[in-house]
PDB file of C-alpha atoms and ligand atoms in Angstrom:
ATOM      1  CA  MET A  14       0.000   0.000   0.000  1.00 93.00           C
ATOM      2  CA  PRO A  15       1.632   3.284  -1.097  1.00 97.00           C
ATOM      3  CA  GLU A  16       2.408   5.787   1.668  1.00 98.00           C
ATOM      4  CA  GLY A  17       1.752   8.815  -0.502  1.00 98.00           C
ATOM      5  CA  LYS A  18       1.972  10.140  -4.019  1.00 98.00           C
ATOM      6  CA  ILE A  19       4.386  12.031  -6.236  1.00 98.00           C
ATOM      7  CA  TYR A  20       2.840  14.320  -8.827  1.00 98.00           C
ATOM      8  CA  ILE A  21       4.946  14.811 -11.916  1.00 98.00           C
ATOM      9  CA  GLY A  22       4.451  16.538 -15.272  1.00 98.00           C
ATOM     10  CA  THR A  23       4.662  15.104 -18.791  1.00 98.00           C
ATOM     11  CA  ARG A  24       7.790  12.938 -18.628  1.00 98.00           C
ATOM     12  CA  ARG A  25       8.909  13.925 -22.111  1.00 98.00           C
ATOM     13  CA  TYR A  26       9.355  17.569 -21.082  1.00 98.00           C
ATOM     14  CA  SER A  27       9.340  17.919 -17.313  1.00 98.00           C
ATOM     15  CA  SER A  28      12.925  18.295 -16.191  1.00 98.00           C
ATOM     16  CA  TRP A  29      12.040  19.298 -12.628  1.00 98.00           C
ATOM     17  CA  SER A  30       9.718  16.318 -12.313  1.00 98.00           C
ATOM     18  CA  LEU A  31      12.538  14.000 -13.324  1.00 98.00           C
ATOM     19  CA  ARG A  32      14.665  15.374 -10.459  1.00 98.00           C
ATOM     20  CA  GLY A  33      11.900  14.863  -7.886  1.00 98.00           C
ATOM     21  CA  TRP A  34      10.996  11.431  -9.187  1.00 99.00           C
ATOM     22  CA  LEU A  35      14.628  10.285  -9.177  1.00 99.00           C
ATOM     23  CA  VAL A  36      15.283  11.272  -5.554  1.00 98.00           C
ATOM     24  CA  VAL A  37      12.061   9.585  -4.451  1.00 98.00           C
ATOM     25  CA  LYS A  38      13.094   6.417  -6.290  1.00 98.00           C
ATOM     26  CA  LEU A  39      16.710   6.549  -5.083  1.00 98.00           C
ATOM     27  CA  ALA A  40      15.462   6.927  -1.498  1.00 98.00           C
ATOM     28  CA  GLY A  41      13.111   3.991  -1.965  1.00 98.00           C
ATOM     29  CA  LEU A  42       9.943   5.820  -0.853  1.00 98.00           C
ATOM     30  CA  ASN A  43       6.822   3.771  -1.477  1.00 98.00           C
ATOM     31  CA  VAL A  44       4.589   6.289  -3.256  1.00 98.00           C
ATOM     32  CA  ALA A  45       2.135   6.201  -6.126  1.00 98.00           C
ATOM     33  CA  GLU A  46       2.772   8.345  -9.190  1.00 98.00           C
ATOM     34  CA  GLU A  47       0.381  10.693 -10.945  1.00 98.00           C
ATOM     35  CA  VAL A  48       1.404  12.257 -14.250  1.00 98.00           C
ATOM     36  CA  LEU A  49      -0.201  15.618 -15.035  1.00 98.00           C
ATOM     37  CA  PRO A  50      -0.086  16.881 -18.622  1.00 97.00           C
ATOM     38  CA  LEU A  51       1.926  20.090 -18.972  1.00 97.00           C
ATOM     39  CA  ALA A  52       0.419  22.858 -21.064  1.00 96.00           C
ATOM     40  CA  GLY A  53       3.637  24.863 -21.328  1.00 92.00           C
ATOM     41  CA  GLY A  54       2.954  27.031 -18.255  1.00 92.00           C
ATOM     42  CA  ASN A  55      -0.098  27.604 -16.049  1.00 93.00           C
ATOM     43  CA  SER A  56      -1.160  24.038 -16.746  1.00 95.00           C
ATOM     44  CA  PRO A  57      -4.712  23.573 -15.400  1.00 95.00           C
ATOM     45  CA  ALA A  58      -4.077  19.997 -14.186  1.00 96.00           C
ATOM     46  CA  VAL A  59      -0.935  21.079 -12.314  1.00 97.00           C
ATOM     47  CA  LYS A  60      -2.619  24.118 -10.777  1.00 97.00           C
ATOM     48  CA  ALA A  61      -5.520  22.014  -9.548  1.00 97.00           C
ATOM     49  CA  ALA A  62      -3.338  19.365  -7.887  1.00 97.00           C
ATOM     50  CA  THR A  63      -0.428  21.280  -6.320  1.00 97.00           C
ATOM     51  CA  PRO A  64      -0.067  24.202  -3.868  1.00 96.00           C
ATOM     52  CA  ALA A  65       2.551  26.147  -5.858  1.00 96.00           C
ATOM     53  CA  GLY A  66       1.078  25.309  -9.263  1.00 97.00           C
ATOM     54  CA  MET A  67       4.204  23.352 -10.090  1.00 98.00           C
ATOM     55  CA  VAL A  68       5.514  19.820 -10.271  1.00 98.00           C
ATOM     56  CA  PRO A  69       7.160  17.884  -8.733  1.00 98.00           C
ATOM     57  CA  TYR A  70       4.932  17.749  -5.671  1.00 98.00           C
ATOM     58  CA  LEU A  71       5.239  15.040  -3.018  1.00 98.00           C
ATOM     59  CA  GLU A  72       2.773  13.803  -0.411  1.00 98.00           C
ATOM     60  CA  HIS A  73       4.344  11.252   1.953  1.00 98.00           C
ATOM     61  CA  ARG A  74       3.070  10.027   5.319  1.00 98.00           C
ATOM     62  CA  GLY A  75       1.051  13.214   5.845  1.00 97.00           C
ATOM     63  CA  VAL A  76       3.933  15.515   4.847  1.00 97.00           C
ATOM     64  CA  ASN A  77       3.663  17.773   1.781  1.00 98.00           C
ATOM     65  CA  LEU A  78       6.677  19.029  -0.173  1.00 98.00           C
ATOM     66  CA  TRP A  79       7.324  20.976  -3.342  1.00 98.00           C
ATOM     67  CA  GLU A  80      10.491  22.457  -4.921  1.00 98.00           C
ATOM     68  CA  SER A  81      12.803  19.720  -6.161  1.00 98.00           C
ATOM     69  CA  LEU A  82      15.639  20.539  -3.763  1.00 98.00           C
ATOM     70  CA  ALA A  83      13.326  20.456  -0.725  1.00 98.00           C
ATOM     71  CA  ILE A  84      11.985  17.107  -1.925  1.00 98.00           C
ATOM     72  CA  ALA A  85      15.578  15.890  -2.335  1.00 98.00           C
ATOM     73  CA  GLU A  86      16.505  16.917   1.224  1.00 98.00           C
ATOM     74  CA  TYR A  87      13.415  15.165   2.567  1.00 98.00           C
ATOM     75  CA  CYS A  88      14.312  12.006   0.639  1.00 98.00           C
ATOM     76  CA  ALA A  89      17.852  12.187   2.045  1.00 98.00           C
ATOM     77  CA  GLU A  90      16.404  12.417   5.579  1.00 98.00           C
ATOM     78  CA  ASN A  91      14.602   9.145   4.843  1.00 98.00           C
ATOM     79  CA  ASN A  92      17.659   7.571   3.243  1.00 98.00           C
ATOM     80  CA  PRO A  93      20.964   9.212   4.290  1.00 98.00           C
ATOM     81  CA  LYS A  94      22.784   7.360   1.478  1.00 97.00           C
ATOM     82  CA  LEU A  95      21.531  10.086  -0.844  1.00 98.00           C
ATOM     83  CA  TRP A  96      24.433  12.257   0.413  1.00 98.00           C
ATOM     84  CA  PRO A  97      27.995  10.853   0.628  1.00 98.00           C
ATOM     85  CA  GLU A  98      29.766  10.390   3.965  1.00 97.00           C
ATOM     86  CA  ASN A  99      32.890  12.283   2.867  1.00 97.00           C
ATOM     87  CA  PRO A 100      32.318  15.853   4.166  1.00 98.00           C
ATOM     88  CA  LYS A 101      34.371  17.526   1.429  1.00 98.00           C
ATOM     89  CA  LEU A 102      32.509  15.717  -1.363  1.00 98.00           C
ATOM     90  CA  ARG A 103      29.187  16.300   0.430  1.00 98.00           C
ATOM     91  CA  ALA A 104      29.834  20.054   0.662  1.00 98.00           C
ATOM     92  CA  PHE A 105      30.728  20.195  -3.027  1.00 98.00           C
ATOM     93  CA  LEU A 106      27.634  18.218  -4.040  1.00 98.00           C
ATOM     94  CA  ARG A 107      25.343  20.368  -1.899  1.00 98.00           C
ATOM     95  CA  SER A 108      26.804  23.494  -3.519  1.00 98.00           C
ATOM     96  CA  VAL A 109      26.468  22.269  -7.090  1.00 98.00           C
ATOM     97  CA  SER A 110      22.941  20.985  -6.398  1.00 98.00           C
ATOM     98  CA  ALA A 111      21.954  24.461  -5.234  1.00 98.00           C
ATOM     99  CA  GLU A 112      23.774  25.981  -8.212  1.00 98.00           C
ATOM    100  CA  MET A 113      21.676  23.817 -10.543  1.00 98.00           C
ATOM    101  CA  HIS A 114      18.456  24.629  -8.723  1.00 98.00           C
ATOM    102  CA  ALA A 115      19.098  28.373  -8.925  1.00 98.00           C
ATOM    103  CA  GLY A 116      20.873  28.733 -12.227  1.00 95.00           C
ATOM    104  CA  PHE A 117      21.816  27.747 -15.752  1.00 98.00           C
ATOM    105  CA  ARG A 118      18.842  29.688 -17.065  1.00 98.00           C
ATOM    106  CA  GLU A 119      20.414  30.304 -20.483  1.00 98.00           C
ATOM    107  CA  LEU A 120      20.853  26.578 -21.069  1.00 98.00           C
ATOM    108  CA  ARG A 121      17.346  25.816 -19.831  1.00 97.00           C
ATOM    109  CA  MET A 122      15.809  28.459 -22.106  1.00 96.00           C
ATOM    110  CA  ALA A 123      17.845  27.598 -25.218  1.00 97.00           C
ATOM    111  CA  MET A 124      17.716  23.811 -24.935  1.00 98.00           C
ATOM    112  CA  PRO A 125      14.498  22.668 -23.244  1.00 97.00           C
ATOM    113  CA  MET A 126      14.075  19.021 -22.326  1.00 98.00           C
ATOM    114  CA  ASN A 127      12.383  16.858 -24.959  1.00 98.00           C
ATOM    115  CA  ILE A 128      13.466  13.267 -24.506  1.00 98.00           C
ATOM    116  CA  GLY A 129      11.546  12.077 -27.549  1.00 98.00           C
ATOM    117  CA  ARG A 130      13.545  14.053 -30.078  1.00 97.00           C
ATOM    118  CA  THR A 131      17.084  14.976 -31.139  1.00 97.00           C
ATOM    119  CA  PHE A 132      18.029  18.420 -32.405  1.00 97.00           C
ATOM    120  CA  PRO A 133      21.776  18.079 -32.970  1.00 97.00           C
ATOM    121  CA  GLY A 134      23.741  21.283 -33.343  1.00 93.00           C
ATOM    122  CA  LEU A 135      20.823  23.664 -32.734  1.00 96.00           C
ATOM    123  CA  ARG A 136      20.500  26.510 -30.212  1.00 96.00           C
ATOM    124  CA  ARG A 137      24.171  26.806 -29.297  1.00 97.00           C
ATOM    125  CA  THR A 138      23.744  30.332 -27.981  1.00 97.00           C
ATOM    126  CA  GLU A 139      26.600  32.115 -26.249  1.00 98.00           C
ATOM    127  CA  GLY A 140      24.793  31.943 -22.915  1.00 98.00           C
ATOM    128  CA  ALA A 141      23.958  28.253 -23.277  1.00 98.00           C
ATOM    129  CA  LEU A 142      27.561  27.436 -24.173  1.00 98.00           C
ATOM    130  CA  ALA A 143      28.800  29.353 -21.112  1.00 98.00           C
ATOM    131  CA  ASP A 144      26.402  27.367 -18.889  1.00 98.00           C
ATOM    132  CA  ILE A 145      27.547  24.129 -20.525  1.00 98.00           C
ATOM    133  CA  ALA A 146      31.196  24.993 -19.853  1.00 98.00           C
ATOM    134  CA  ARG A 147      30.445  25.561 -16.167  1.00 98.00           C
ATOM    135  CA  ILE A 148      28.457  22.306 -15.936  1.00 98.00           C
ATOM    136  CA  GLU A 149      31.285  20.365 -17.566  1.00 98.00           C
ATOM    137  CA  ALA A 150      33.727  21.817 -15.017  1.00 98.00           C
ATOM    138  CA  ILE A 151      31.393  20.765 -12.179  1.00 98.00           C
ATOM    139  CA  TRP A 152      31.065  17.244 -13.545  1.00 99.00           C
ATOM    140  CA  ALA A 153      34.840  16.921 -14.048  1.00 98.00           C
ATOM    141  CA  ASP A 154      35.578  18.106 -10.485  1.00 98.00           C
ATOM    142  CA  GLY A 155      32.850  15.928  -8.960  1.00 98.00           C
ATOM    143  CA  ILE A 156      33.871  12.782 -10.810  1.00 98.00           C
ATOM    144  CA  ALA A 157      37.551  13.388  -9.972  1.00 98.00           C
ATOM    145  CA  MET A 158      36.570  13.584  -6.291  1.00 98.00           C
ATOM    146  CA  SER A 159      34.076  10.685  -6.222  1.00 98.00           C
ATOM    147  CA  GLY A 160      35.865   8.306  -8.594  1.00 98.00           C
ATOM    148  CA  GLY A 161      32.753   8.110 -10.811  1.00 98.00           C
ATOM    149  CA  PRO A 162      30.906   7.092 -12.777  1.00 98.00           C
ATOM    150  CA  PHE A 163      28.448   9.357 -10.901  1.00 98.00           C
ATOM    151  CA  LEU A 164      29.084  12.605  -9.033  1.00 98.00           C
ATOM    152  CA  HIS A 165      28.304  10.672  -5.861  1.00 98.00           C
ATOM    153  CA  GLY A 166      30.514   7.715  -6.814  1.00 98.00           C
ATOM    154  CA  LYS A 167      29.374   4.239  -7.825  1.00 98.00           C
ATOM    155  CA  THR A 168      25.660   5.038  -7.493  1.00 98.00           C
ATOM    156  CA  PRO A 169      23.767   8.279  -8.089  1.00 98.00           C
ATOM    157  CA  GLY A 170      22.659  10.636  -5.311  1.00 98.00           C
ATOM    158  CA  VAL A 171      20.982  14.031  -4.952  1.00 98.00           C
ATOM    159  CA  ALA A 172      23.447  15.990  -7.113  1.00 99.00           C
ATOM    160  CA  ASP A 173      23.227  13.388  -9.858  1.00 99.00           C
ATOM    161  CA  ALA A 174      19.441  13.669  -9.782  1.00 99.00           C
ATOM    162  CA  MET A 175      19.718  17.444 -10.057  1.00 98.00           C
ATOM    163  CA  TYR A 176      21.913  17.122 -13.166  1.00 99.00           C
ATOM    164  CA  ALA A 177      20.022  14.209 -14.774  1.00 99.00           C
ATOM    165  CA  PRO A 178      17.786  16.470 -16.903  1.00 98.00           C
ATOM    166  CA  VAL A 179      20.925  18.236 -18.160  1.00 98.00           C
ATOM    167  CA  VAL A 180      22.053  14.839 -19.410  1.00 98.00           C
ATOM    168  CA  CYS A 181      18.683  14.517 -21.185  1.00 98.00           C
ATOM    169  CA  ARG A 182      19.164  17.934 -22.771  1.00 98.00           C
ATOM    170  CA  PHE A 183      22.664  17.039 -23.929  1.00 98.00           C
ATOM    171  CA  LEU A 184      21.386  13.802 -25.500  1.00 98.00           C
ATOM    172  CA  THR A 185      18.726  15.811 -27.365  1.00 98.00           C
ATOM    173  CA  TRP A 186      20.701  18.897 -28.425  1.00 98.00           C
ATOM    174  CA  GLN A 187      24.090  17.197 -28.672  1.00 98.00           C
ATOM    175  CA  PRO A 188      26.489  20.020 -27.889  1.00 98.00           C
ATOM    176  CA  GLU A 189      30.162  19.097 -28.132  1.00 98.00           C
ATOM    177  CA  LEU A 190      31.272  17.614 -24.823  1.00 98.00           C
ATOM    178  CA  SER A 191      34.459  16.367 -23.184  1.00 98.00           C
ATOM    179  CA  ALA A 192      35.084  12.623 -22.869  1.00 98.00           C
ATOM    180  CA  VAL A 193      34.343  12.871 -19.119  1.00 98.00           C
ATOM    181  CA  SER A 194      30.966  14.501 -19.778  1.00 98.00           C
ATOM    182  CA  GLU A 195      30.131  11.975 -22.501  1.00 98.00           C
ATOM    183  CA  ALA A 196      30.898   9.122 -20.094  1.00 98.00           C
ATOM    184  CA  TYR A 197      28.741  10.720 -17.396  1.00 98.00           C
ATOM    185  CA  CYS A 198      25.826  11.085 -19.842  1.00 98.00           C
ATOM    186  CA  LYS A 199      26.220   7.452 -20.888  1.00 98.00           C
ATOM    187  CA  ALA A 200      26.288   6.223 -17.279  1.00 98.00           C
ATOM    188  CA  TRP A 201      23.083   8.109 -16.492  1.00 98.00           C
ATOM    189  CA  ARG A 202      21.282   7.135 -19.692  1.00 98.00           C
ATOM    190  CA  GLU A 203      22.001   3.437 -19.064  1.00 98.00           C
ATOM    191  CA  HIS A 204      20.869   3.561 -15.423  1.00 98.00           C
ATOM    192  CA  PRO A 205      17.672   1.504 -14.860  1.00 98.00           C
ATOM    193  CA  LEU A 206      15.762   4.490 -13.462  1.00 98.00           C
ATOM    194  CA  MET A 207      16.523   6.563 -16.539  1.00 98.00           C
ATOM    195  CA  GLU A 208      15.526   3.611 -18.729  1.00 98.00           C
ATOM    196  CA  GLU A 209      12.238   3.456 -16.828  1.00 98.00           C
ATOM    197  CA  TRP A 210      11.612   7.194 -17.277  1.00 98.00           C
ATOM    198  CA  TYR A 211      12.349   7.139 -21.030  1.00 98.00           C
ATOM    199  CA  ALA A 212      10.171   4.037 -21.546  1.00 98.00           C
ATOM    200  CA  ALA A 213       7.227   5.592 -19.696  1.00 98.00           C
ATOM    201  CA  ALA A 214       7.652   8.850 -21.638  1.00 98.00           C
ATOM    202  CA  ALA A 215       7.397   6.922 -24.900  1.00 98.00           C
ATOM    203  CA  GLU A 216       3.928   5.705 -23.816  1.00 98.00           C
ATOM    204  CA  GLU A 217       2.493   9.187 -23.205  1.00 98.00           C
ATOM    205  CA  PRO A 218      -0.495  10.169 -25.359  1.00 98.00           C
ATOM    206  CA  ALA A 219       0.090  12.139 -28.556  1.00 97.00           C
ATOM    207  CA  GLU A 220      -2.353  14.806 -27.271  1.00 97.00           C
ATOM    208  CA  TRP A 221       0.259  15.771 -24.657  1.00 98.00           C
ATOM    209  CA  LEU A 222       2.777  16.870 -27.301  1.00 98.00           C
ATOM    210  CA  LEU A 223       3.414  20.618 -27.218  1.00 97.00           C
ATOM    211  CA  GLU A 224       4.099  22.516 -30.416  1.00 96.00           C
ATOM    212  CA  LYS A 225       6.612  24.848 -28.790  1.00 95.00           C
ATOM    213  CA  TYR A 226       8.886  21.962 -27.792  1.00 97.00           C
ATOM    214  CA  GLU A 227       8.390  19.905 -30.956  1.00 97.00           C
ATOM    215  CA  ASN A 228       8.458  22.510 -33.721  1.00 94.00           C
ATOM    216  CA  VAL A 229      11.968  23.710 -33.061  1.00 92.00           C
ATOM    217  CA  THR A 230      13.920  26.203 -35.130  1.00 83.00           C
ATOM    218  CA  ALA A 231      17.566  27.200 -34.903  1.00 78.00           C
TER     219      ALA A 231
HETATM  220  N1  GSH B  20      11.809  25.451  -8.760  1.00 62.16           N
HETATM  221  C1  GSH B  20      10.866  24.385  -9.030  1.00 62.16           C
HETATM  222  C2  GSH B  20      10.597  24.393 -10.506  1.00 62.16           C
HETATM  223  C3  GSH B  20       9.414  23.518 -10.863  1.00 62.16           C
HETATM  224  C4  GSH B  20       8.913  23.780 -12.271  1.00 62.16           C
HETATM  225  O1  GSH B  20       9.191  24.818 -12.891  1.00 62.16           O
HETATM  226  N2  GSH B  20       8.114  22.829 -12.796  1.00 62.16           N
HETATM  227  C5  GSH B  20       7.459  23.015 -14.069  1.00 62.16           C
HETATM  228  C6  GSH B  20       7.469  21.739 -14.897  1.00 62.16           C
HETATM  229  S1  GSH B  20       9.097  21.229 -15.343  1.00 62.16           S
HETATM  230  C7  GSH B  20       6.007  23.346 -13.828  1.00 62.16           C
HETATM  231  O2  GSH B  20       5.375  22.750 -12.974  1.00 62.16           O
HETATM  232  N3  GSH B  20       5.477  24.321 -14.548  1.00 62.16           N
HETATM  233  C8  GSH B  20       4.115  24.690 -14.401  1.00 62.16           C
HETATM  234  C9  GSH B  20       3.309  24.410 -15.628  1.00 62.16           C
HETATM  235  O3  GSH B  20       3.870  23.995 -16.667  1.00 62.16           O
HETATM  236  O4  GSH B  20       2.110  24.610 -15.550  1.00 62.16           O
HETATM  237  C10 GSH B  20      11.437  23.058  -8.540  1.00 62.16           C
HETATM  238  O5  GSH B  20      12.634  22.992  -8.233  1.00 62.16           O
HETATM  239  O6  GSH B  20      10.703  22.073  -8.379  1.00 62.16           O
END
């Protein structure tokens, strides 16, 4: 019997939902899932079901949480393995998780998540490329510290969940990446949870497709 529910948006597009869903899964919380179709902002189904009008939204054992990073911290309270024991690595991963939550707007605007398509070479704006350079530096430093293949080490944790949708974006938009970044993207894409997310996204109804994410121009 599930102990709550996680509300997520259309899996094909909802990068923040992927973060929330991953930390819930990594923590092993027993919750049901409800997918709400995104309308590209002010989505009626999301507004009706969540306090902040945004997904992800988690109900668990009478506790309500929104904002992906707050959900991640709650999941880590339930399963402390979601942060590493090494204090130096933990401090770094907390910082880069917050950096992801607060930033990289240029990348997010130029290269939105659409895991059903590839748009190689498009939208390499100056701002997006600057964000990508910073993300690659973060990944290189994290993997050097943890030993890889994930930022947390052998298995993914909170920071990996925060960067998972960036991996999805890179697989779609295919900017040029270092060998370290390519290996990180491969490790995430082959992870069973990512496989599960992509497979479920492929089953979503055609009516949920949004023109603004599908009809892409340079
Ligand atoms: N800062 C929030 C961002 C959440 C967010 O922007 N979610 C999008 C979907 S990816 C959303 O719910 N948008 C409202 C809508 O499309 O109606 C978080 O970390 O969870």
